[in-house]
Amino acid sequence: MGATAGAVWGRGEQQDFRSRVRGTLLGAALGDALGAPIDGLSLEEIRAAYGAEGLLDLAPAYGRRGAVTHLTQLALFSVDGLIRAQVRRDTGAWHPPSDVHRAYRRWAATQTDWGPDERRKDDGWLAREEWLYARRDPSRANLLGLADEIMGTLDAPKNPGEPGPEAAARSAPFGLLVGWEPQLVMQLAVECAAQTHGHPAAYLTAGAYAVIVHALARGENLDAAVQQTLALLVTRPGHQPVTDALQHALGAVRQGMPSPGRVEELAGDGTAEGLLAVAVYCVLVGEDVRHGLCLAVNHGGPSAVAGTLTGGLLGALHGETALPPAWLAELEGRPSVLVLADDFAMEMTQGPALHGPAGSSPGWLARYPRA
């Protein structure tokens, strides 16, 4: 499937890629929306509210069914930053972590501005989407990491003691750079995670998640994707907790019927690597997308993150048509997610026709300014 930017993509390749991009972004958002109403509840509290089998359908959160959290908001700005990095490449300014950081800062502004009428023209279209201005329990690490213009790096990360999973939950879009080599995908995801989550387990989990998505988006199965990821992780200092978590997930598949107890065991104390293990396990043992997502969220840990990570993997693996249509019909922001997904797919497959030596589309540059 396609190599670098400017490669010739066949029509079938483009359609398959677009389906996987849509599937990844929509699947992650669905998992987020499914987990949001029960995020932080104990398993006993979930069963008391929704019955012995737990939550099996979308339920109200933030005043409506299908509402997403800040995890989805930030994932969309990951996509926006990656598109703008490609557009800016024409100018010779090629540093994707900086472009993604600028995108995350645009998200941070949505959490303090009154609404999109306060935005500058060169903020692009996504920052003017009114529904993204809702505050959906943004994590302290994200708010602190993006509170000023100083970008966290691997040498000087923001929140160096923060092991939480929120950075991983916004990292699926890096895996959709299917023309990149896996080690470069990991490096980019790691660098962007360090902008808010500076603990090695947190940023290496983000890198591992992106590489797994990358392999799935290129047509690999999940077991092969995890094995490739383990081979890349071993070269990274501080990889052991993430490596152990992934191997634990693979081993748990052979330990009897799936259960909330097994999911809770994998999740541990809710750090990034534990939630990645949950996602891998639930995709491997889930009977279908709906079952895998329900298994991922029904536990006493961070249900929204678990659902987001699991949904991103399921969407990358199966494409958009495998996602439950009744849930998609109620998903908050679905029109925006679809537009962004299609814009990403078009940029990655046909970027030179949108901006390049032969000329540029003014409409495209208004949507994704080079500034």
Coordinates of C-alpha atoms in Angstrom, one line a residue:
M1 CA 0.0 0.0 0.0
G2 CA 1.5 3.3 -1.2
A3 CA 5.0 4.4 -0.3
T4 CA 6.0 8.0 0.2
A5 CA 4.1 11.2 -0.6
G6 CA 3.8 11.5 -4.3
A7 CA 3.6 7.8 -5.0
V8 CA 1.0 6.6 -7.4
W9 CA -2.0 5.0 -5.6
G10 CA -4.4 2.7 -7.5
R11 CA -8.1 3.4 -7.0
G12 CA -8.7 0.3 -5.0
E13 CA -5.7 1.1 -2.7
Q14 CA -7.1 4.6 -2.2
Q15 CA -10.6 3.3 -1.3
D16 CA -9.2 0.7 1.1
F17 CA -7.0 3.3 2.8
R18 CA -9.9 5.8 3.1
S19 CA -12.0 3.0 4.7
R20 CA -9.3 2.3 7.2
V21 CA -8.7 5.9 8.0
R22 CA -12.4 6.4 8.6
G23 CA -12.6 3.2 10.5
T24 CA -9.7 4.2 12.8
L25 CA -11.0 7.7 13.6
L26 CA -14.7 6.7 13.9
G27 CA -13.9 3.5 15.8
A28 CA -11.8 5.4 18.4
A29 CA -14.5 8.0 18.8
L30 CA -17.2 5.3 19.2
G31 CA -15.1 3.6 21.9
D32 CA -14.7 6.9 23.6
A33 CA -18.4 7.6 23.5
L34 CA -19.3 4.1 24.8
G35 CA -16.9 4.4 27.7
A36 CA -17.6 8.0 28.7
P37 CA -20.8 7.4 30.8
I38 CA -19.0 4.8 33.0
D39 CA -15.5 6.3 33.1
G40 CA -14.1 5.9 36.6
L41 CA -17.0 3.8 37.9
S42 CA -16.4 0.5 39.7
L43 CA -17.6 -2.7 38.0
E44 CA -20.2 -3.0 40.8
E45 CA -21.5 0.6 40.1
I46 CA -21.6 -0.2 36.4
R47 CA -23.7 -3.3 37.0
A48 CA -26.0 -1.5 39.4
A49 CA -26.7 1.1 36.8
Y50 CA -26.9 -1.0 33.6
G51 CA -27.6 -4.6 34.7
A52 CA -25.6 -7.7 35.4
E53 CA -23.9 -7.7 31.9
G54 CA -22.8 -4.1 32.3
L55 CA -23.1 -1.4 29.6
L56 CA -24.0 -2.8 26.2
D57 CA -25.2 0.3 24.3
L58 CA -24.5 4.0 24.1
A59 CA -25.7 5.8 27.2
P60 CA -26.0 9.5 28.0
A61 CA -22.9 11.4 29.0
Y62 CA -22.5 15.2 29.0
G63 CA -26.3 15.5 28.4
R64 CA -26.6 13.3 25.3
R65 CA -26.0 9.8 23.9
G66 CA -22.9 9.4 21.8
A67 CA -20.9 12.3 23.4
V68 CA -17.1 12.1 23.2
T69 CA -14.5 13.2 25.6
H70 CA -11.3 15.3 25.2
L71 CA -9.6 12.1 24.0
T72 CA -11.4 12.3 20.6
Q73 CA -11.0 16.1 20.4
L74 CA -7.2 15.8 20.7
A75 CA -7.1 12.8 18.3
L76 CA -8.7 15.0 15.6
F77 CA -6.2 17.7 16.2
S78 CA -3.5 15.1 15.7
V79 CA -4.9 14.6 12.2
D80 CA -5.1 18.3 11.6
G81 CA -1.5 18.7 12.6
L82 CA -0.3 15.9 10.3
I83 CA -2.2 17.3 7.3
R84 CA -0.7 20.7 7.9
A85 CA 2.8 19.2 8.3
Q86 CA 2.4 17.8 4.8
V87 CA 1.2 21.1 3.4
R88 CA 4.0 23.0 5.0
R89 CA 6.5 20.5 3.5
D90 CA 6.4 22.5 0.3
T91 CA 7.9 25.5 2.0
G92 CA 10.9 23.5 3.2
A93 CA 9.7 23.7 6.8
W94 CA 9.5 20.0 7.7
H95 CA 9.2 19.2 11.4
P96 CA 6.0 17.3 12.0
P97 CA 6.3 17.3 15.9
S98 CA 6.2 21.1 15.8
D99 CA 3.1 21.1 13.5
V100 CA 1.3 18.6 15.7
H101 CA 2.3 20.7 18.8
R102 CA 0.7 23.8 17.1
A103 CA -2.4 21.8 16.5
Y104 CA -2.5 20.7 20.1
R105 CA -2.2 24.3 21.2
R106 CA -5.2 25.1 19.0
W107 CA -7.1 22.4 20.9
A108 CA -5.9 24.0 24.2
A109 CA -7.4 27.3 23.1
T110 CA -10.8 25.7 22.6
Q111 CA -10.7 24.9 26.3
T112 CA -10.3 28.6 27.2
D113 CA -12.0 30.5 24.4
W114 CA -15.7 31.2 24.3
G115 CA -16.1 29.9 20.8
P116 CA -14.9 29.7 17.3
D117 CA -15.6 33.4 16.6
E118 CA -12.4 34.2 18.6
R119 CA -10.1 32.2 16.2
R120 CA -7.7 33.7 13.7
K121 CA -8.2 32.9 10.0
D122 CA -5.0 30.9 9.8
D123 CA -6.2 28.5 12.5
G124 CA -7.9 26.4 9.8
W125 CA -11.4 24.9 9.7
L126 CA -11.2 22.4 12.5
A127 CA -10.5 25.0 15.2
R128 CA -13.8 26.7 14.1
E129 CA -16.0 23.7 14.7
E130 CA -18.2 24.8 17.6
W131 CA -18.9 21.4 19.0
L132 CA -15.1 21.0 19.9
Y133 CA -15.3 23.9 22.4
A134 CA -17.1 21.8 24.9
R135 CA -14.9 20.9 28.0
R136 CA -15.0 17.2 28.3
D137 CA -12.9 16.5 31.4
P138 CA -9.5 17.3 29.9
S139 CA -6.7 15.6 31.8
R140 CA -4.5 17.8 34.0
A141 CA -1.4 16.5 32.1
N142 CA -2.8 17.6 28.8
L143 CA -3.8 21.1 30.1
L144 CA -0.5 21.6 31.8
G145 CA 1.6 20.3 29.0
L146 CA 0.0 22.6 26.5
A147 CA -0.4 25.6 28.7
D148 CA 2.4 27.6 27.1
E149 CA 4.3 27.7 23.7
I150 CA 7.3 25.6 25.0
M151 CA 7.1 22.2 23.3
G152 CA 8.0 19.2 25.4
T153 CA 10.7 17.0 23.8
L154 CA 12.3 13.7 24.7
D155 CA 15.3 15.6 26.1
A156 CA 13.0 17.9 28.1
P157 CA 9.5 16.3 28.3
K158 CA 6.5 17.9 29.8
N159 CA 5.2 16.2 33.0
P160 CA 8.1 13.8 33.2
G161 CA 6.4 11.7 36.0
E162 CA 3.1 11.3 34.2
P163 CA 2.4 7.7 33.2
G164 CA -1.2 8.1 32.1
P165 CA -2.8 6.8 28.9
E166 CA -4.2 10.0 27.4
A167 CA -1.3 10.6 25.0
A168 CA -1.6 7.1 23.6
A169 CA -5.4 7.7 23.0
R170 CA -4.6 10.5 20.6
S171 CA -1.9 8.6 18.7
A172 CA -3.8 6.4 16.3
P173 CA -3.5 9.0 13.5
F174 CA 0.3 8.6 13.4
G175 CA -0.2 5.0 12.5
L176 CA -2.2 6.0 9.5
L177 CA 1.0 7.4 7.9
V178 CA 1.2 4.1 5.9
G179 CA 4.0 5.4 3.6
W180 CA 6.4 5.8 6.5
E181 CA 8.7 3.2 7.9
P182 CA 7.4 1.8 11.3
Q183 CA 10.4 3.1 13.2
L184 CA 9.7 6.6 12.0
V185 CA 6.0 6.3 13.0
M186 CA 7.1 5.2 16.4
Q187 CA 9.5 8.1 16.7
L188 CA 6.9 10.7 15.7
A189 CA 4.3 9.3 18.1
V190 CA 6.8 9.2 21.0
E191 CA 8.0 12.8 20.4
C192 CA 4.4 14.1 20.2
A193 CA 3.4 12.2 23.4
A194 CA 6.3 13.7 25.3
Q195 CA 4.7 17.1 24.7
T196 CA 2.3 16.2 27.6
H197 CA 3.2 12.8 29.0
G198 CA 6.9 12.6 29.8
H199 CA 7.1 9.2 31.6
P200 CA 8.9 6.7 29.3
A201 CA 6.1 4.1 29.8
A202 CA 3.5 6.7 28.6
Y203 CA 5.3 8.0 25.5
L204 CA 6.6 4.5 24.5
T205 CA 3.0 3.2 24.8
A206 CA 1.9 5.9 22.4
G207 CA 4.6 4.9 20.0
A208 CA 3.7 1.2 20.3
Y209 CA 0.0 1.9 19.7
A210 CA 0.8 4.0 16.6
V211 CA 3.0 1.2 15.2
I212 CA 0.3 -1.4 15.8
V213 CA -2.3 0.8 14.0
H214 CA 0.3 1.3 11.2
A215 CA 0.6 -2.5 10.7
L216 CA -3.2 -3.0 10.7
A217 CA -3.7 -0.1 8.3
R218 CA -1.3 -1.8 5.9
G219 CA -3.2 -5.1 6.1
E220 CA -1.4 -7.1 8.8
N221 CA -3.3 -9.1 11.4
L222 CA -3.1 -8.0 15.0
D223 CA -0.8 -10.7 16.2
A224 CA 1.8 -9.9 13.5
A225 CA 1.3 -6.2 14.3
V226 CA 2.1 -6.7 18.0
Q227 CA 5.2 -8.9 17.1
Q228 CA 6.5 -6.1 14.9
T229 CA 6.0 -3.6 17.6
L230 CA 7.8 -5.7 20.2
A231 CA 10.8 -5.9 17.9
L232 CA 10.9 -2.1 17.6
L233 CA 10.4 -1.5 21.3
V234 CA 13.4 -3.6 22.4
T235 CA 15.7 -0.9 21.1
R236 CA 14.1 1.8 23.3
P237 CA 15.3 2.6 26.8
G238 CA 12.6 2.1 29.4
H239 CA 10.6 -0.3 27.1
Q240 CA 10.2 -3.1 29.6
P241 CA 6.8 -2.2 31.1
V242 CA 5.3 -1.7 27.7
T243 CA 6.8 -4.9 26.4
D244 CA 5.6 -6.9 29.4
A245 CA 2.1 -5.5 29.0
L246 CA 1.8 -6.5 25.4
Q247 CA 3.1 -10.0 26.1
H248 CA 0.7 -10.2 29.0
A249 CA -2.2 -9.4 26.7
L250 CA -1.1 -12.1 24.2
G251 CA -0.8 -14.6 27.0
A252 CA -4.2 -13.8 28.5
V253 CA -5.9 -14.8 25.2
R254 CA -5.1 -18.4 26.1
Q255 CA -6.4 -18.2 29.7
G256 CA -10.1 -19.0 29.3
M257 CA -13.2 -17.1 28.5
P258 CA -13.0 -13.3 28.4
S259 CA -14.3 -11.5 31.5
P260 CA -14.3 -8.1 33.1
G261 CA -12.0 -9.5 35.8
R262 CA -9.3 -10.4 33.2
V263 CA -9.7 -6.9 31.6
E264 CA -9.2 -5.3 35.1
E265 CA -6.2 -7.4 35.7
L266 CA -4.6 -6.2 32.4
A267 CA -5.6 -2.6 33.1
G268 CA -3.8 -2.7 36.4
D269 CA -3.7 0.8 37.9
G270 CA -4.7 2.6 34.7
T271 CA -1.3 3.5 33.4
A272 CA -0.7 3.7 29.6
E273 CA 0.8 0.3 29.0
G274 CA -2.1 -1.5 30.9
L275 CA -4.7 0.2 28.8
L276 CA -2.9 -0.8 25.6
A277 CA -2.9 -4.4 26.9
V278 CA -6.6 -4.1 27.4
A279 CA -7.1 -2.9 23.8
V280 CA -5.0 -5.6 22.2
Y281 CA -6.7 -8.3 24.3
C282 CA -10.2 -7.1 23.6
V283 CA -9.6 -7.0 19.8
L284 CA -8.1 -10.5 19.9
V285 CA -10.9 -12.1 21.8
G286 CA -13.9 -10.0 20.7
E287 CA -16.5 -11.8 18.7
D288 CA -17.1 -8.7 16.7
V289 CA -16.6 -4.9 17.0
R290 CA -19.5 -4.4 19.3
H291 CA -18.5 -7.2 21.7
G292 CA -14.8 -6.1 21.7
L293 CA -15.8 -2.5 22.6
C294 CA -18.2 -3.6 25.3
L295 CA -15.6 -5.9 26.8
A296 CA -13.1 -3.0 26.8
V297 CA -15.2 -0.5 28.7
N298 CA -16.9 -2.6 31.3
H299 CA -14.3 -2.5 34.1
G300 CA -13.4 -0.3 37.0
G301 CA -10.7 1.7 35.2
P302 CA -10.5 4.4 32.6
S303 CA -13.3 3.2 30.4
A304 CA -13.1 6.0 27.8
V305 CA -9.4 5.5 27.2
A306 CA -9.9 1.7 26.9
G307 CA -12.7 2.1 24.5
T308 CA -10.8 4.7 22.4
L309 CA -7.7 2.5 22.1
T310 CA -9.8 -0.6 21.3
G311 CA -12.0 1.2 18.8
G312 CA -9.0 2.6 16.9
L313 CA -7.5 -0.9 16.5
L314 CA -10.8 -2.4 15.4
G315 CA -11.4 0.4 12.9
A316 CA -7.9 0.1 11.4
L317 CA -8.2 -3.7 11.2
H318 CA -11.7 -3.9 9.7
G319 CA -12.5 -0.5 8.1
E320 CA -15.5 1.7 8.6
T321 CA -18.1 -0.8 7.4
A322 CA -17.5 -3.1 10.4
L323 CA -18.6 -0.4 12.9
P324 CA -22.1 -0.6 14.4
P325 CA -24.3 1.7 12.3
A326 CA -26.8 2.4 15.1
W327 CA -23.9 3.8 17.2
L328 CA -22.4 5.8 14.3
A329 CA -25.8 7.4 13.8
E330 CA -25.7 8.9 17.3
L331 CA -21.9 9.7 17.4
E332 CA -21.2 13.3 18.3
G333 CA -19.3 15.2 15.7
R334 CA -19.5 12.4 13.1
P335 CA -19.8 14.8 10.1
S336 CA -16.6 16.6 11.2
V337 CA -14.8 13.3 11.8
L338 CA -15.7 12.0 8.3
V339 CA -14.6 15.2 6.6
L340 CA -11.3 15.2 8.5
A341 CA -10.7 11.5 7.7
D342 CA -11.4 12.0 4.0
D343 CA -9.2 15.1 3.9
F344 CA -6.3 13.1 5.5
A345 CA -6.8 10.3 3.1
M346 CA -6.8 12.7 0.1
E347 CA -3.7 14.6 1.4
M348 CA -1.8 11.4 1.9
T349 CA -2.7 9.9 -1.5
Q350 CA -3.0 13.0 -3.7
G351 CA -1.2 15.8 -1.9
P352 CA 0.8 16.9 -4.9
A353 CA -2.4 17.7 -6.8
L354 CA -3.6 19.9 -3.9
H355 CA -0.4 21.8 -3.4
G356 CA 2.8 21.5 -5.3
P357 CA 4.9 22.6 -8.2
A358 CA 2.0 22.4 -10.6
G359 CA -0.1 24.8 -8.5
S360 CA -2.2 24.9 -5.3
S361 CA -5.8 24.7 -4.4
P362 CA -6.8 28.0 -2.7
G363 CA -9.6 26.2 -0.9
W364 CA -7.3 23.5 0.5
L365 CA -4.8 26.1 1.8
A366 CA -7.6 28.0 3.4
R367 CA -8.6 24.8 5.2
Y368 CA -5.0 23.8 6.1
P369 CA -3.0 27.0 6.1
R370 CA 0.8 26.9 5.9
A371 CA 1.1 29.5 8.6

